[in-house]
mmCIF file of C-alpha atoms in Angstrom:
data_model
loop_
_atom_site.group_PDB
_atom_site.id
_atom_site.type_symbol
_atom_site.label_atom_id
_atom_site.label_comp_id
_atom_site.label_asym_id
_atom_site.label_seq_id
_atom_site.Cartn_x
_atom_site.Cartn_y
_atom_site.Cartn_z
ATOM 1 C CA MET X 8 -57.536 153.010 -88.973
ATOM 2 C CA ALA X 9 -58.076 150.841 -92.025
ATOM 3 C CA LEU X 10 -55.880 147.776 -92.236
ATOM 4 C CA THR X 11 -54.161 147.428 -95.587
ATOM 5 C CA TYR X 12 -51.865 144.676 -96.821
ATOM 6 C CA SER X 13 -48.893 146.967 -96.305
ATOM 7 C CA SER X 14 -49.886 147.908 -92.734
ATOM 8 C CA TRP X 15 -50.615 144.253 -91.922
ATOM 9 C CA GLN X 16 -47.203 143.251 -93.262
ATOM 10 C CA THR X 17 -45.533 145.954 -91.135
ATOM 11 C CA ALA X 18 -47.449 144.859 -88.013
ATOM 12 C CA LEU X 19 -46.492 141.222 -88.568
ATOM 13 C CA SER X 20 -42.885 142.271 -89.096
ATOM 14 C CA THR X 21 -42.939 144.215 -85.843
ATOM 15 C CA LEU X 22 -44.509 141.323 -83.896
ATOM 16 C CA THR X 23 -41.974 138.816 -85.186
ATOM 17 C CA ALA X 24 -38.988 141.211 -85.023
ATOM 18 C CA ILE X 25 -38.099 140.340 -88.620
ATOM 19 C CA PRO X 26 -37.632 143.191 -91.108
ATOM 20 C CA THR X 27 -40.140 143.330 -93.981
ATOM 21 C CA THR X 28 -37.181 143.380 -96.381
ATOM 22 C CA ASN X 29 -35.967 139.971 -95.190
ATOM 23 C CA ALA X 30 -36.187 137.466 -98.075
ATOM 24 C CA ASP X 31 -37.334 134.630 -95.777
ATOM 25 C CA PHE X 32 -40.061 136.860 -94.319
ATOM 26 C CA GLN X 33 -41.331 137.686 -97.826
ATOM 27 C CA ALA X 34 -41.176 134.024 -98.866
ATOM 28 C CA ILE X 35 -43.287 132.822 -95.916
ATOM 29 C CA LEU X 36 -46.061 135.471 -96.228
ATOM 30 C CA PRO X 37 -48.240 133.489 -98.700
ATOM 31 C CA SER X 38 -48.123 130.466 -96.372
ATOM 32 C CA VAL X 39 -49.075 132.634 -93.385
ATOM 33 C CA ILE X 40 -52.106 133.967 -95.255
ATOM 34 C CA ASP X 41 -53.114 130.492 -96.468
ATOM 35 C CA TYR X 42 -52.849 129.088 -92.923
ATOM 36 C CA ALA X 43 -55.037 131.897 -91.553
ATOM 37 C CA GLU X 44 -57.642 131.417 -94.288
ATOM 38 C CA GLN X 45 -57.819 127.655 -93.765
ATOM 39 C CA ARG X 46 -58.228 128.149 -90.013
ATOM 40 C CA MET X 47 -61.070 130.635 -90.606
ATOM 41 C CA TYR X 48 -62.819 128.155 -92.930
ATOM 42 C CA ARG X 49 -62.614 125.439 -90.263
ATOM 43 C CA GLU X 50 -63.676 127.581 -87.326
ATOM 44 C CA LEU X 51 -66.419 129.503 -89.124
ATOM 45 C CA ASP X 52 -67.674 126.274 -90.750
ATOM 46 C CA LEU X 53 -68.247 128.076 -94.057
ATOM 47 C CA LEU X 54 -68.464 124.748 -95.841
ATOM 48 C CA ALA X 55 -71.639 123.980 -93.881
ATOM 49 C CA GLU X 56 -73.620 126.470 -95.948
ATOM 50 C CA ASP X 57 -74.807 126.050 -99.523
ATOM 51 C CA VAL X 58 -74.556 128.965 -101.932
ATOM 52 C CA ARG X 59 -76.363 129.602 -105.201
ATOM 53 C CA ASP X 60 -74.384 130.959 -108.145
ATOM 54 C CA SER X 61 -76.160 131.677 -111.409
ATOM 55 C CA SER X 62 -73.491 133.803 -113.046
ATOM 56 C CA ALA X 63 -72.705 131.345 -115.868
ATOM 57 C CA SER X 64 -74.625 130.051 -118.879
ATOM 58 C CA THR X 65 -74.533 127.081 -121.204
ATOM 59 C CA SER X 66 -73.286 127.241 -124.774
ATOM 60 C CA THR X 67 -75.523 125.968 -127.549
ATOM 61 C CA GLY X 68 -74.421 122.521 -128.720
ATOM 62 C CA ASN X 69 -71.722 122.154 -126.050
ATOM 63 C CA ARG X 70 -72.294 119.731 -123.180
ATOM 64 C CA ASN X 71 -69.266 120.981 -121.208
ATOM 65 C CA PHE X 72 -70.151 123.529 -118.549
ATOM 66 C CA THR X 73 -67.554 125.357 -116.476
ATOM 67 C CA LEU X 74 -68.718 125.959 -112.930
ATOM 68 C CA PRO X 75 -68.924 129.646 -111.993
ATOM 69 C CA THR X 76 -66.281 131.012 -109.633
ATOM 70 C CA VAL X 77 -67.773 134.421 -108.775
ATOM 71 C CA LEU X 78 -68.524 133.410 -105.174
ATOM 72 C CA GLY X 79 -65.660 130.925 -104.851
ATOM 73 C CA LYS X 80 -64.570 127.506 -106.082
ATOM 74 C CA PHE X 81 -67.241 124.801 -105.767
ATOM 75 C CA GLN X 82 -66.103 121.833 -103.687
ATOM 76 C CA VAL X 83 -69.410 119.965 -103.492
ATOM 77 C CA ILE X 84 -72.359 120.373 -105.846
ATOM 78 C CA SER X 85 -75.733 119.636 -104.288
ATOM 79 C CA GLY X 86 -77.839 120.798 -107.221
ATOM 80 C CA VAL X 87 -77.883 122.183 -110.750
ATOM 81 C CA ASN X 88 -80.886 124.056 -112.146
ATOM 82 C CA ILE X 89 -81.337 125.023 -115.777
ATOM 83 C CA ILE X 90 -83.363 128.221 -116.052
ATOM 84 C CA THR X 91 -86.092 128.511 -118.685
ATOM 85 C CA PRO X 92 -86.985 130.234 -120.879
ATOM 86 C CA ALA X 93 -83.485 130.561 -122.367
ATOM 87 C CA SER X 94 -81.468 133.654 -121.379
ATOM 88 C CA THR X 95 -83.666 134.301 -118.311
ATOM 89 C CA THR X 96 -82.415 134.995 -114.798
ATOM 90 C CA PRO X 97 -83.392 132.496 -112.064
ATOM 91 C CA ASP X 98 -85.804 134.864 -110.327
ATOM 92 C CA LEU X 99 -87.673 135.613 -113.560
ATOM 93 C CA GLY X 100 -87.662 132.102 -115.007
ATOM 94 C CA THR X 101 -88.412 128.529 -114.044
ATOM 95 C CA ARG X 102 -85.859 126.342 -112.304
ATOM 96 C CA ASN X 103 -85.517 122.927 -113.954
ATOM 97 C CA PRO X 104 -83.490 120.658 -111.656
ATOM 98 C CA CYS X 105 -80.946 118.299 -113.199
ATOM 99 C CA THR X 106 -80.422 114.758 -111.934
ATOM 100 C CA PRO X 107 -76.838 113.782 -111.075
ATOM 101 C CA VAL X 108 -75.695 110.732 -113.073
ATOM 102 C CA SER X 109 -72.399 109.153 -114.066
ATOM 103 C CA ARG X 110 -70.475 110.226 -117.153
ATOM 104 C CA ASP X 111 -71.112 106.758 -118.596
ATOM 105 C CA VAL X 112 -74.876 107.346 -118.451
ATOM 106 C CA LEU X 113 -74.536 110.664 -120.306
ATOM 107 C CA ASP X 114 -72.232 109.099 -122.904
ATOM 108 C CA MET X 115 -74.719 106.264 -123.480
ATOM 109 C CA ILE X 116 -77.949 108.282 -123.590
ATOM 110 C CA TYR X 117 -76.622 111.509 -125.163
ATOM 111 C CA PRO X 118 -73.539 110.552 -127.212
ATOM 112 C CA SER X 119 -73.706 113.571 -129.537
ATOM 113 C CA VAL X 120 -75.342 116.919 -130.163
ATOM 114 C CA THR X 121 -78.107 115.120 -132.094
ATOM 115 C CA GLY X 122 -81.279 115.352 -130.042
ATOM 116 C CA SER X 123 -80.109 118.400 -128.111
ATOM 117 C CA GLY X 124 -82.622 120.044 -125.815
ATOM 118 C CA LEU X 125 -83.122 121.267 -122.266
ATOM 119 C CA PRO X 126 -80.521 119.541 -120.069
ATOM 120 C CA THR X 127 -82.054 117.287 -117.412
ATOM 121 C CA MET X 128 -78.921 115.495 -116.153
ATOM 122 C CA PHE X 129 -75.388 116.391 -115.121
ATOM 123 C CA SER X 130 -72.182 114.590 -114.285
ATOM 124 C CA TYR X 131 -68.842 115.619 -112.801
ATOM 125 C CA PHE X 132 -66.220 115.779 -115.505
ATOM 126 C CA SER X 133 -62.877 117.070 -114.288
ATOM 127 C CA GLN X 134 -62.784 115.856 -110.704
ATOM 128 C CA ALA X 135 -58.987 115.902 -110.742
ATOM 129 C CA ASN X 136 -59.158 119.655 -111.300
ATOM 130 C CA ASN X 137 -61.307 120.477 -108.263
ATOM 131 C CA GLN X 138 -64.482 119.619 -110.191
ATOM 132 C CA THR X 139 -64.416 122.803 -112.237
ATOM 133 C CA ASN X 140 -66.379 121.279 -115.127
ATOM 134 C CA ILE X 141 -69.541 119.251 -115.412
ATOM 135 C CA LEU X 142 -71.197 117.593 -118.382
ATOM 136 C CA LEU X 143 -74.841 118.181 -119.277
ATOM 137 C CA GLY X 144 -77.310 115.934 -121.026
ATOM 138 C CA PRO X 145 -78.979 116.342 -123.368
ATOM 139 C CA TRP X 146 -76.637 118.817 -124.995
ATOM 140 C CA PRO X 147 -78.085 122.346 -124.615
ATOM 141 C CA ASP X 148 -80.091 123.612 -127.590
ATOM 142 C CA ALA X 149 -79.928 127.245 -126.430
ATOM 143 C CA VAL X 150 -78.065 129.541 -124.061
ATOM 144 C CA TYR X 151 -79.553 128.760 -120.658
ATOM 145 C CA ALA X 152 -78.654 130.379 -117.345
ATOM 146 C CA VAL X 153 -77.437 127.710 -114.934
ATOM 147 C CA GLU X 154 -77.891 127.920 -111.179
ATOM 148 C CA VAL X 155 -75.314 125.830 -109.329
ATOM 149 C CA ILE X 156 -75.973 125.063 -105.670
ATOM 150 C CA GLY X 157 -73.286 123.737 -103.389
ATOM 151 C CA LYS X 158 -70.462 124.302 -100.991
ATOM 152 C CA ILE X 159 -67.577 126.566 -101.933
ATOM 153 C CA ILE X 160 -64.168 127.639 -100.788
ATOM 154 C CA PRO X 161 -64.333 131.466 -100.924
ATOM 155 C CA ALA X 162 -61.866 133.419 -103.027
ATOM 156 C CA PRO X 163 -58.550 133.763 -101.163
ATOM 157 C CA LEU X 164 -57.963 136.966 -99.215
ATOM 158 C CA SER X 165 -54.519 137.294 -100.758
#
């Protein structure tokens, strides 16, 4: 028998002897799921494995790059590769690794779109927002596929 959200909810209700229509039961369900997911992450040690996600591309003349979230939310970035030639997938192109630097270095060396080219450096930008954005330098002169390598938190089951 396939387990669905509805059948899981009914089973949990039966085990706890609380009706599924109970407002408190409904209110606590998201926390129950989050607790179970966090426990799985710890026990399976999913954060010990790096993943590669190349589902996003740069924008010409824009140094801001939003990290892809297809596989999950990146928590730690261990590498960024720019794929050449432009608009080529990683397996068909050449991986050009970027060096991690501080935002101050990028602001000093590449202060504007002038001198744009193939990015060779990256820096975290929005660390307060779970590091969802990085900055590239020099500013991209074309649409390049970007391969991000790192540790993720998988998409929630809920």
